[in-house]
Amino acid sequence: MGTNHETVGSDLLSILAALRFPEQVLGKDEAARLAAVDPAQWYPISWLLQLMETIDQRVGYYGLVSVGRKLFKQSHEEQAKAAFKSAHALLSAFDALYHNANRGDRIGGWELVSFDNSAAQMKKTTPHHCAMEQGLIVASMEMLGINSNVTQTTCFRRGDGFCTYVISSTVHDHRWR
């Protein structure tokens, strides 16, 4: 993990948006602390990462995917919808979107490794939970009207140096390229 890594409050608030009963999952005090977050302020990434670990342990994979979907909608969708009209353009800009909501030194990022008519491959070195990032990718494709399948082929949580996602779709029109 980098140094001085902070995330914007809207990323933290995606936790509340994704959980139907946040007090049951996080505890009453943590849910109340989270409810007081200012969406435009900056907070230590360690808090978000700890919340993701709690969700992973208590809710599991689908809870984290839901957080990623909400995170995209709350922190990135408005800006992305105005700026990007294709999967290629959006995935090429994922690193910039990430750095709009995260700041610090050596905090990782995103790279579009390959892109063709039916699939894209992304490399991620951020500290965020992999399933959360998967939900973020799915939500970004949905914003463009693209049904997608996102699979992970390498994972830093399993000891790999980075995470790799393959995004495939049956959409091959202007929304893809």
Short mmCIF file of N, CA and C in Angstrom, two decimals:
data_model
loop_
_atom_site.label_atom_id
_atom_site.label_comp_id
_atom_site.label_asym_id
_atom_site.label_seq_id
_atom_site.Cartn_x
_atom_site.Cartn_y
_atom_site.Cartn_z
N MET A 1 0.85 -1.18 0.00
CA MET A 1 0.00 0.00 0.00
C MET A 1 0.89 1.23 0.00
N GLY A 2 0.42 2.28 -0.63
CA GLY A 2 1.16 3.53 -0.73
C GLY A 2 1.17 4.30 0.58
N THR A 3 1.61 5.53 0.49
CA THR A 3 1.63 6.38 1.67
C THR A 3 0.67 7.55 1.48
N ASN A 4 0.14 8.03 2.58
CA ASN A 4 -0.79 9.15 2.57
C ASN A 4 -2.00 8.89 1.66
N HIS A 5 -2.38 7.63 1.53
CA HIS A 5 -3.50 7.29 0.64
C HIS A 5 -4.81 7.66 1.30
N GLU A 6 -5.57 8.48 0.60
CA GLU A 6 -6.89 8.90 1.06
C GLU A 6 -7.90 8.64 -0.05
N THR A 7 -9.15 8.47 0.37
CA THR A 7 -10.24 8.28 -0.57
C THR A 7 -11.33 9.31 -0.28
N VAL A 8 -12.08 9.63 -1.28
CA VAL A 8 -13.14 10.63 -1.13
C VAL A 8 -14.31 10.01 -0.36
N GLY A 9 -15.02 10.83 0.38
CA GLY A 9 -16.11 10.36 1.23
C GLY A 9 -17.21 9.63 0.48
N SER A 10 -17.47 10.00 -0.76
CA SER A 10 -18.53 9.30 -1.51
C SER A 10 -18.19 7.83 -1.69
N ASP A 11 -16.90 7.48 -1.74
CA ASP A 11 -16.51 6.06 -1.80
C ASP A 11 -16.92 5.34 -0.52
N LEU A 12 -16.68 5.97 0.61
CA LEU A 12 -17.08 5.38 1.89
C LEU A 12 -18.59 5.25 1.99
N LEU A 13 -19.30 6.24 1.51
CA LEU A 13 -20.76 6.21 1.59
C LEU A 13 -21.37 5.12 0.72
N SER A 14 -20.61 4.62 -0.26
CA SER A 14 -21.11 3.51 -1.07
C SER A 14 -21.35 2.27 -0.22
N ILE A 15 -20.64 2.16 0.90
CA ILE A 15 -20.84 1.04 1.83
C ILE A 15 -22.27 1.09 2.38
N LEU A 16 -22.69 2.28 2.83
CA LEU A 16 -24.05 2.41 3.36
C LEU A 16 -25.10 2.15 2.29
N ALA A 17 -24.83 2.62 1.08
CA ALA A 17 -25.78 2.45 -0.02
C ALA A 17 -25.93 0.98 -0.41
N ALA A 18 -24.86 0.21 -0.24
CA ALA A 18 -24.87 -1.20 -0.65
C ALA A 18 -25.47 -2.13 0.39
N LEU A 19 -25.43 -1.73 1.65
CA LEU A 19 -25.89 -2.61 2.72
C LEU A 19 -27.34 -2.30 3.10
N ARG A 20 -28.16 -3.30 3.10
CA ARG A 20 -29.56 -3.12 3.48
C ARG A 20 -29.68 -2.84 4.98
N PHE A 21 -28.85 -3.52 5.79
CA PHE A 21 -28.88 -3.35 7.24
C PHE A 21 -27.45 -3.08 7.74
N PRO A 22 -26.94 -1.87 7.54
CA PRO A 22 -25.55 -1.59 7.89
C PRO A 22 -25.22 -1.79 9.37
N GLU A 23 -26.16 -1.52 10.26
CA GLU A 23 -25.89 -1.70 11.69
C GLU A 23 -25.65 -3.17 12.02
N GLN A 24 -26.34 -4.07 11.34
CA GLN A 24 -26.15 -5.50 11.60
C GLN A 24 -24.81 -5.98 11.06
N VAL A 25 -24.38 -5.45 9.95
CA VAL A 25 -23.12 -5.89 9.35
C VAL A 25 -21.92 -5.21 9.99
N LEU A 26 -22.01 -3.90 10.19
CA LEU A 26 -20.87 -3.11 10.65
C LEU A 26 -20.88 -2.84 12.16
N GLY A 27 -22.03 -2.95 12.77
CA GLY A 27 -22.19 -2.54 14.16
C GLY A 27 -22.77 -1.14 14.23
N LYS A 28 -23.45 -0.86 15.30
CA LYS A 28 -24.16 0.42 15.44
C LYS A 28 -23.20 1.62 15.41
N ASP A 29 -22.09 1.55 16.14
CA ASP A 29 -21.15 2.67 16.20
C ASP A 29 -20.50 2.95 14.85
N GLU A 30 -20.08 1.88 14.16
CA GLU A 30 -19.42 2.07 12.86
C GLU A 30 -20.40 2.59 11.81
N ALA A 31 -21.63 2.11 11.83
CA ALA A 31 -22.65 2.59 10.90
C ALA A 31 -22.93 4.07 11.15
N ALA A 32 -22.99 4.47 12.41
CA ALA A 32 -23.22 5.89 12.74
C ALA A 32 -22.03 6.74 12.31
N ARG A 33 -20.83 6.25 12.52
CA ARG A 33 -19.62 6.97 12.10
C ARG A 33 -19.62 7.15 10.58
N LEU A 34 -20.01 6.13 9.88
CA LEU A 34 -20.07 6.18 8.42
C LEU A 34 -21.14 7.14 7.94
N ALA A 35 -22.26 7.18 8.61
CA ALA A 35 -23.36 8.08 8.23
C ALA A 35 -22.97 9.54 8.34
N ALA A 36 -21.95 9.85 9.14
CA ALA A 36 -21.50 11.23 9.32
C ALA A 36 -20.46 11.68 8.28
N VAL A 37 -20.11 10.80 7.36
CA VAL A 37 -19.10 11.12 6.35
C VAL A 37 -19.59 12.19 5.40
N ASP A 38 -18.73 13.13 5.08
CA ASP A 38 -19.00 14.17 4.09
C ASP A 38 -18.55 13.62 2.73
N PRO A 39 -19.43 13.52 1.74
CA PRO A 39 -19.06 12.90 0.47
C PRO A 39 -17.91 13.60 -0.25
N ALA A 40 -17.68 14.87 0.02
CA ALA A 40 -16.63 15.62 -0.68
C ALA A 40 -15.31 15.68 0.08
N GLN A 41 -15.27 15.20 1.31
CA GLN A 41 -14.04 15.25 2.11
C GLN A 41 -13.18 14.01 1.86
N TRP A 42 -11.94 14.07 2.32
CA TRP A 42 -10.99 12.97 2.15
C TRP A 42 -10.80 12.23 3.47
N TYR A 43 -10.69 10.89 3.36
CA TYR A 43 -10.56 10.03 4.53
C TYR A 43 -9.47 8.98 4.27
N PRO A 44 -8.85 8.47 5.33
CA PRO A 44 -7.81 7.44 5.14
C PRO A 44 -8.35 6.19 4.44
N ILE A 45 -7.62 5.70 3.45
CA ILE A 45 -8.03 4.51 2.72
C ILE A 45 -8.14 3.31 3.65
N SER A 46 -7.38 3.31 4.72
CA SER A 46 -7.42 2.18 5.65
C SER A 46 -8.83 1.94 6.18
N TRP A 47 -9.60 3.00 6.36
CA TRP A 47 -10.97 2.85 6.85
C TRP A 47 -11.82 2.10 5.81
N LEU A 48 -11.75 2.52 4.55
CA LEU A 48 -12.51 1.85 3.51
C LEU A 48 -12.08 0.39 3.36
N LEU A 49 -10.79 0.14 3.41
CA LEU A 49 -10.29 -1.23 3.26
C LEU A 49 -10.75 -2.11 4.42
N GLN A 50 -10.78 -1.55 5.63
CA GLN A 50 -11.26 -2.31 6.79
C GLN A 50 -12.74 -2.62 6.64
N LEU A 51 -13.52 -1.66 6.16
CA LEU A 51 -14.95 -1.90 5.94
C LEU A 51 -15.17 -2.99 4.89
N MET A 52 -14.35 -2.98 3.85
CA MET A 52 -14.46 -4.02 2.82
C MET A 52 -14.13 -5.40 3.39
N GLU A 53 -13.15 -5.47 4.26
CA GLU A 53 -12.82 -6.76 4.89
C GLU A 53 -13.98 -7.24 5.76
N THR A 54 -14.61 -6.33 6.47
CA THR A 54 -15.76 -6.70 7.29
C THR A 54 -16.89 -7.24 6.42
N ILE A 55 -17.16 -6.56 5.31
CA ILE A 55 -18.21 -7.01 4.39
C ILE A 55 -17.83 -8.37 3.80
N ASP A 56 -16.57 -8.55 3.44
CA ASP A 56 -16.12 -9.83 2.91
C ASP A 56 -16.38 -10.95 3.90
N GLN A 57 -16.08 -10.71 5.17
CA GLN A 57 -16.24 -11.73 6.20
C GLN A 57 -17.70 -11.98 6.55
N ARG A 58 -18.51 -10.94 6.58
CA ARG A 58 -19.88 -11.07 7.08
C ARG A 58 -20.95 -11.22 6.00
N VAL A 59 -20.67 -10.72 4.80
CA VAL A 59 -21.65 -10.79 3.72
C VAL A 59 -21.11 -11.62 2.56
N GLY A 60 -19.84 -11.41 2.23
CA GLY A 60 -19.21 -12.19 1.17
C GLY A 60 -19.08 -11.46 -0.15
N TYR A 61 -18.75 -12.25 -1.14
CA TYR A 61 -18.44 -11.78 -2.48
C TYR A 61 -19.51 -10.83 -3.04
N TYR A 62 -20.77 -11.23 -2.99
CA TYR A 62 -21.82 -10.42 -3.60
C TYR A 62 -22.03 -9.09 -2.88
N GLY A 63 -21.77 -9.05 -1.60
CA GLY A 63 -21.82 -7.78 -0.88
C GLY A 63 -20.76 -6.82 -1.38
N LEU A 64 -19.56 -7.34 -1.65
CA LEU A 64 -18.48 -6.50 -2.18
C LEU A 64 -18.77 -6.04 -3.61
N VAL A 65 -19.33 -6.93 -4.43
CA VAL A 65 -19.70 -6.54 -5.79
C VAL A 65 -20.73 -5.41 -5.73
N SER A 66 -21.67 -5.51 -4.82
CA SER A 66 -22.68 -4.47 -4.65
C SER A 66 -22.05 -3.15 -4.23
N VAL A 67 -21.06 -3.20 -3.35
CA VAL A 67 -20.35 -1.98 -2.96
C VAL A 67 -19.69 -1.34 -4.18
N GLY A 68 -19.05 -2.15 -5.02
CA GLY A 68 -18.40 -1.62 -6.22
C GLY A 68 -19.38 -0.96 -7.16
N ARG A 69 -20.53 -1.57 -7.32
CA ARG A 69 -21.56 -0.99 -8.19
C ARG A 69 -22.02 0.37 -7.64
N LYS A 70 -22.26 0.41 -6.34
CA LYS A 70 -22.69 1.67 -5.72
C LYS A 70 -21.58 2.72 -5.76
N LEU A 71 -20.34 2.28 -5.55
CA LEU A 71 -19.21 3.20 -5.58
C LEU A 71 -19.11 3.86 -6.94
N PHE A 72 -19.23 3.09 -8.01
CA PHE A 72 -19.18 3.70 -9.34
C PHE A 72 -20.30 4.72 -9.51
N LYS A 73 -21.49 4.35 -9.12
CA LYS A 73 -22.64 5.24 -9.29
C LYS A 73 -22.47 6.53 -8.47
N GLN A 74 -21.98 6.43 -7.26
CA GLN A 74 -21.86 7.61 -6.39
C GLN A 74 -20.64 8.47 -6.67
N SER A 75 -19.53 7.86 -7.05
CA SER A 75 -18.29 8.63 -7.17
C SER A 75 -17.88 8.92 -8.61
N HIS A 76 -18.36 8.14 -9.58
CA HIS A 76 -17.82 8.28 -10.93
C HIS A 76 -18.86 8.45 -12.05
N GLU A 77 -20.06 7.92 -11.86
CA GLU A 77 -21.00 7.83 -12.98
C GLU A 77 -21.33 9.17 -13.62
N GLU A 78 -21.61 10.17 -12.84
CA GLU A 78 -22.00 11.46 -13.42
C GLU A 78 -20.91 12.01 -14.35
N GLN A 79 -19.69 12.01 -13.87
CA GLN A 79 -18.56 12.50 -14.68
C GLN A 79 -18.32 11.59 -15.89
N ALA A 80 -18.37 10.28 -15.67
CA ALA A 80 -18.10 9.33 -16.74
C ALA A 80 -19.17 9.39 -17.83
N LYS A 81 -20.42 9.53 -17.44
CA LYS A 81 -21.52 9.56 -18.41
C LYS A 81 -21.39 10.75 -19.36
N ALA A 82 -20.92 11.87 -18.83
CA ALA A 82 -20.75 13.06 -19.65
C ALA A 82 -19.52 12.96 -20.57
N ALA A 83 -18.53 12.19 -20.13
CA ALA A 83 -17.25 12.19 -20.86
C ALA A 83 -17.04 11.01 -21.79
N PHE A 84 -17.67 9.86 -21.54
CA PHE A 84 -17.34 8.65 -22.28
C PHE A 84 -18.56 8.04 -22.95
N LYS A 85 -18.40 7.67 -24.20
CA LYS A 85 -19.49 7.08 -24.97
C LYS A 85 -19.18 5.65 -25.42
N SER A 86 -18.00 5.15 -25.08
CA SER A 86 -17.65 3.78 -25.48
C SER A 86 -16.86 3.10 -24.36
N ALA A 87 -16.90 1.77 -24.37
CA ALA A 87 -16.13 1.00 -23.39
C ALA A 87 -14.64 1.29 -23.54
N HIS A 88 -14.17 1.39 -24.77
CA HIS A 88 -12.74 1.65 -24.98
C HIS A 88 -12.33 2.97 -24.34
N ALA A 89 -13.09 4.02 -24.58
CA ALA A 89 -12.76 5.33 -23.99
C ALA A 89 -12.81 5.28 -22.47
N LEU A 90 -13.84 4.65 -21.93
CA LEU A 90 -14.00 4.59 -20.48
C LEU A 90 -12.91 3.76 -19.82
N LEU A 91 -12.65 2.57 -20.34
CA LEU A 91 -11.62 1.72 -19.73
C LEU A 91 -10.23 2.34 -19.86
N SER A 92 -10.00 3.08 -20.94
CA SER A 92 -8.72 3.79 -21.10
C SER A 92 -8.54 4.86 -20.04
N ALA A 93 -9.64 5.37 -19.52
CA ALA A 93 -9.60 6.46 -18.53
C ALA A 93 -9.80 5.98 -17.10
N PHE A 94 -9.87 4.67 -16.87
CA PHE A 94 -10.11 4.15 -15.51
C PHE A 94 -9.08 4.66 -14.51
N ASP A 95 -7.83 4.75 -14.90
CA ASP A 95 -6.81 5.24 -13.98
C ASP A 95 -7.08 6.68 -13.56
N ALA A 96 -7.49 7.51 -14.50
CA ALA A 96 -7.81 8.91 -14.17
C ALA A 96 -9.02 8.98 -13.24
N LEU A 97 -10.03 8.15 -13.48
CA LEU A 97 -11.19 8.13 -12.58
C LEU A 97 -10.77 7.72 -11.17
N TYR A 98 -9.93 6.69 -11.11
CA TYR A 98 -9.43 6.23 -9.81
C TYR A 98 -8.71 7.35 -9.06
N HIS A 99 -7.84 8.06 -9.77
CA HIS A 99 -7.07 9.12 -9.12
C HIS A 99 -7.90 10.37 -8.81
N ASN A 100 -9.08 10.49 -9.39
CA ASN A 100 -9.99 11.58 -9.00
C ASN A 100 -10.60 11.31 -7.62
N ALA A 101 -10.70 10.04 -7.24
CA ALA A 101 -11.33 9.68 -5.96
C ALA A 101 -10.33 9.15 -4.93
N ASN A 102 -9.07 9.04 -5.31
CA ASN A 102 -8.01 8.54 -4.42
C ASN A 102 -6.77 9.40 -4.63
N ARG A 103 -6.11 9.72 -3.53
CA ARG A 103 -4.88 10.50 -3.65
C ARG A 103 -3.85 9.98 -2.66
N GLY A 104 -2.60 10.28 -2.95
CA GLY A 104 -1.50 9.81 -2.11
C GLY A 104 -0.33 9.41 -2.99
N ASP A 105 0.69 8.84 -2.36
CA ASP A 105 1.90 8.42 -3.07
C ASP A 105 1.89 6.91 -3.25
N ARG A 106 2.21 6.47 -4.46
CA ARG A 106 2.32 5.04 -4.77
C ARG A 106 1.04 4.28 -4.36
N ILE A 107 -0.11 4.78 -4.82
CA ILE A 107 -1.40 4.20 -4.44
C ILE A 107 -1.94 3.22 -5.47
N GLY A 108 -1.14 2.90 -6.47
CA GLY A 108 -1.58 1.96 -7.49
C GLY A 108 -2.43 2.64 -8.54
N GLY A 109 -2.95 1.82 -9.43
CA GLY A 109 -3.77 2.36 -10.50
C GLY A 109 -4.29 1.28 -11.42
N TRP A 110 -4.74 1.71 -12.58
CA TRP A 110 -5.34 0.85 -13.59
C TRP A 110 -4.63 1.03 -14.92
N GLU A 111 -4.57 -0.05 -15.70
CA GLU A 111 -4.00 0.01 -17.04
C GLU A 111 -4.84 -0.86 -17.97
N LEU A 112 -5.21 -0.30 -19.11
CA LEU A 112 -5.88 -1.08 -20.14
C LEU A 112 -4.78 -1.80 -20.92
N VAL A 113 -4.71 -3.11 -20.74
CA VAL A 113 -3.64 -3.92 -21.33
C VAL A 113 -3.95 -4.30 -22.77
N SER A 114 -5.20 -4.67 -23.04
CA SER A 114 -5.58 -5.02 -24.41
C SER A 114 -7.06 -4.74 -24.61
N PHE A 115 -7.41 -4.54 -25.87
CA PHE A 115 -8.80 -4.25 -26.22
C PHE A 115 -9.02 -4.69 -27.66
N ASP A 116 -10.00 -5.56 -27.89
CA ASP A 116 -10.34 -5.94 -29.25
C ASP A 116 -11.86 -5.91 -29.40
N ASN A 117 -12.37 -6.49 -30.46
CA ASN A 117 -13.81 -6.39 -30.75
C ASN A 117 -14.72 -7.10 -29.76
N SER A 118 -14.18 -8.00 -28.95
CA SER A 118 -15.07 -8.74 -28.04
C SER A 118 -14.62 -8.75 -26.58
N ALA A 119 -13.40 -8.30 -26.30
CA ALA A 119 -12.93 -8.35 -24.91
C ALA A 119 -11.87 -7.29 -24.64
N ALA A 120 -11.77 -6.95 -23.39
CA ALA A 120 -10.72 -6.03 -22.92
C ALA A 120 -10.04 -6.67 -21.73
N GLN A 121 -8.80 -6.33 -21.52
CA GLN A 121 -8.06 -6.82 -20.35
C GLN A 121 -7.52 -5.62 -19.59
N MET A 122 -7.81 -5.60 -18.28
CA MET A 122 -7.38 -4.51 -17.40
C MET A 122 -6.46 -5.06 -16.32
N LYS A 123 -5.43 -4.29 -16.00
CA LYS A 123 -4.51 -4.61 -14.90
C LYS A 123 -4.75 -3.58 -13.80
N LYS A 124 -4.83 -4.06 -12.56
CA LYS A 124 -5.09 -3.18 -11.42
C LYS A 124 -4.06 -3.42 -10.34
N THR A 125 -3.55 -2.32 -9.78
CA THR A 125 -2.60 -2.40 -8.67
C THR A 125 -3.09 -1.61 -7.46
N THR A 126 -4.38 -1.31 -7.42
CA THR A 126 -4.94 -0.58 -6.28
C THR A 126 -5.08 -1.54 -5.10
N PRO A 127 -5.19 -1.02 -3.86
CA PRO A 127 -5.36 -1.91 -2.70
C PRO A 127 -6.80 -2.34 -2.44
N HIS A 128 -7.73 -1.87 -3.24
CA HIS A 128 -9.15 -2.18 -3.03
C HIS A 128 -9.43 -3.66 -3.25
N HIS A 129 -10.44 -4.14 -2.56
CA HIS A 129 -10.84 -5.55 -2.67
C HIS A 129 -11.26 -5.85 -4.11
N CYS A 130 -10.81 -6.98 -4.61
CA CYS A 130 -11.01 -7.38 -6.00
C CYS A 130 -12.49 -7.47 -6.39
N ALA A 131 -13.31 -8.06 -5.55
CA ALA A 131 -14.73 -8.20 -5.88
C ALA A 131 -15.40 -6.84 -5.95
N MET A 132 -14.98 -5.90 -5.13
CA MET A 132 -15.53 -4.56 -5.20
C MET A 132 -15.19 -3.95 -6.55
N GLU A 133 -13.94 -4.12 -6.99
CA GLU A 133 -13.52 -3.57 -8.28
C GLU A 133 -14.29 -4.23 -9.42
N GLN A 134 -14.60 -5.49 -9.29
CA GLN A 134 -15.38 -6.18 -10.30
C GLN A 134 -16.76 -5.53 -10.44
N GLY A 135 -17.39 -5.22 -9.31
CA GLY A 135 -18.68 -4.53 -9.34
C GLY A 135 -18.59 -3.17 -9.98
N LEU A 136 -17.49 -2.48 -9.73
CA LEU A 136 -17.26 -1.16 -10.32
C LEU A 136 -17.19 -1.27 -11.84
N ILE A 137 -16.47 -2.26 -12.35
CA ILE A 137 -16.36 -2.44 -13.80
C ILE A 137 -17.73 -2.75 -14.40
N VAL A 138 -18.48 -3.67 -13.79
CA VAL A 138 -19.80 -4.04 -14.30
C VAL A 138 -20.70 -2.81 -14.36
N ALA A 139 -20.71 -2.00 -13.31
CA ALA A 139 -21.55 -0.80 -13.28
C ALA A 139 -21.14 0.19 -14.36
N SER A 140 -19.84 0.30 -14.62
CA SER A 140 -19.38 1.23 -15.65
C SER A 140 -19.85 0.79 -17.03
N MET A 141 -19.84 -0.52 -17.28
CA MET A 141 -20.31 -1.03 -18.57
C MET A 141 -21.83 -0.85 -18.69
N GLU A 142 -22.55 -1.08 -17.60
CA GLU A 142 -24.00 -0.89 -17.61
C GLU A 142 -24.37 0.55 -17.92
N MET A 143 -23.57 1.48 -17.42
CA MET A 143 -23.82 2.90 -17.69
C MET A 143 -23.82 3.17 -19.20
N LEU A 144 -22.99 2.43 -19.94
CA LEU A 144 -22.90 2.58 -21.39
C LEU A 144 -23.92 1.73 -22.14
N GLY A 145 -24.75 0.97 -21.40
CA GLY A 145 -25.72 0.10 -22.03
C GLY A 145 -25.11 -1.19 -22.54
N ILE A 146 -24.00 -1.61 -21.93
CA ILE A 146 -23.28 -2.80 -22.36
C ILE A 146 -23.44 -3.90 -21.31
N ASN A 147 -23.99 -5.03 -21.73
CA ASN A 147 -23.99 -6.21 -20.88
C ASN A 147 -22.59 -6.79 -20.94
N SER A 148 -22.03 -7.12 -19.81
CA SER A 148 -20.65 -7.62 -19.81
C SER A 148 -20.48 -8.78 -18.85
N ASN A 149 -19.43 -9.52 -19.08
CA ASN A 149 -19.01 -10.57 -18.18
C ASN A 149 -17.60 -10.19 -17.73
N VAL A 150 -17.38 -10.09 -16.44
CA VAL A 150 -16.08 -9.71 -15.90
C VAL A 150 -15.52 -10.88 -15.12
N THR A 151 -14.35 -11.34 -15.53
CA THR A 151 -13.68 -12.43 -14.81
C THR A 151 -12.30 -11.95 -14.38
N GLN A 152 -11.82 -12.53 -13.32
CA GLN A 152 -10.51 -12.16 -12.79
C GLN A 152 -9.56 -13.34 -13.01
N THR A 153 -8.42 -13.06 -13.64
CA THR A 153 -7.48 -14.13 -13.96
C THR A 153 -6.25 -14.14 -13.06
N THR A 154 -5.87 -12.99 -12.50
CA THR A 154 -4.81 -12.94 -11.48
C THR A 154 -5.32 -12.08 -10.34
N CYS A 155 -4.75 -12.30 -9.14
CA CYS A 155 -5.28 -11.62 -7.95
C CYS A 155 -4.17 -11.39 -6.94
N PHE A 156 -4.01 -10.15 -6.50
CA PHE A 156 -3.00 -9.87 -5.48
C PHE A 156 -3.34 -10.52 -4.15
N ARG A 157 -4.63 -10.78 -3.91
CA ARG A 157 -5.03 -11.43 -2.66
C ARG A 157 -4.64 -12.91 -2.63
N ARG A 158 -4.35 -13.46 -3.81
CA ARG A 158 -3.88 -14.85 -3.91
C ARG A 158 -2.37 -14.92 -4.10
N GLY A 159 -1.70 -13.77 -3.97
CA GLY A 159 -0.25 -13.75 -4.06
C GLY A 159 0.32 -13.23 -5.38
N ASP A 160 -0.53 -12.95 -6.36
CA ASP A 160 -0.03 -12.38 -7.61
C ASP A 160 0.39 -10.93 -7.38
N GLY A 161 1.19 -10.40 -8.26
CA GLY A 161 1.68 -9.03 -8.12
C GLY A 161 0.63 -7.97 -8.41
N PHE A 162 -0.42 -8.34 -9.11
CA PHE A 162 -1.48 -7.42 -9.48
C PHE A 162 -2.72 -8.23 -9.83
N CYS A 163 -3.81 -7.54 -10.06
CA CYS A 163 -5.05 -8.20 -10.46
C CYS A 163 -5.27 -7.96 -11.96
N THR A 164 -5.79 -8.97 -12.62
CA THR A 164 -6.14 -8.84 -14.04
C THR A 164 -7.61 -9.18 -14.20
N TYR A 165 -8.32 -8.32 -14.90
CA TYR A 165 -9.73 -8.53 -15.20
C TYR A 165 -9.90 -8.64 -16.71
N VAL A 166 -10.72 -9.57 -17.14
CA VAL A 166 -11.09 -9.69 -18.54
C VAL A 166 -12.57 -9.31 -18.63
N ILE A 167 -12.85 -8.31 -19.46
CA ILE A 167 -14.21 -7.82 -19.65
C ILE A 167 -14.63 -8.25 -21.05
N SER A 168 -15.66 -9.07 -21.14
CA SER A 168 -16.15 -9.50 -22.45
C SER A 168 -17.60 -9.08 -22.60
N SER A 169 -18.02 -8.96 -23.86
CA SER A 169 -19.38 -8.54 -24.13
C SER A 169 -19.82 -9.03 -25.50
N THR A 170 -21.11 -9.17 -25.65
CA THR A 170 -21.66 -9.47 -26.97
C THR A 170 -21.98 -8.20 -27.73
N VAL A 171 -21.82 -7.05 -27.10
CA VAL A 171 -22.05 -5.76 -27.74
C VAL A 171 -20.80 -5.42 -28.55
N HIS A 172 -20.99 -5.17 -29.85
CA HIS A 172 -19.85 -4.86 -30.71
C HIS A 172 -20.07 -3.59 -31.51
N ASP A 173 -21.01 -2.77 -31.11
CA ASP A 173 -21.30 -1.56 -31.85
C ASP A 173 -20.52 -0.37 -31.28
N HIS A 174 -20.98 0.83 -31.58
CA HIS A 174 -20.30 2.06 -31.16
C HIS A 174 -20.14 2.16 -29.63
N ARG A 175 -20.97 1.47 -28.85
CA ARG A 175 -20.84 1.52 -27.39
C ARG A 175 -19.60 0.78 -26.92
N TRP A 176 -19.11 -0.18 -27.69
CA TRP A 176 -17.93 -0.93 -27.30
C TRP A 176 -16.65 -0.20 -27.71
N ARG A 177 -16.53 0.16 -28.99
CA ARG A 177 -15.29 0.77 -29.48
C ARG A 177 -15.51 2.20 -29.89
#
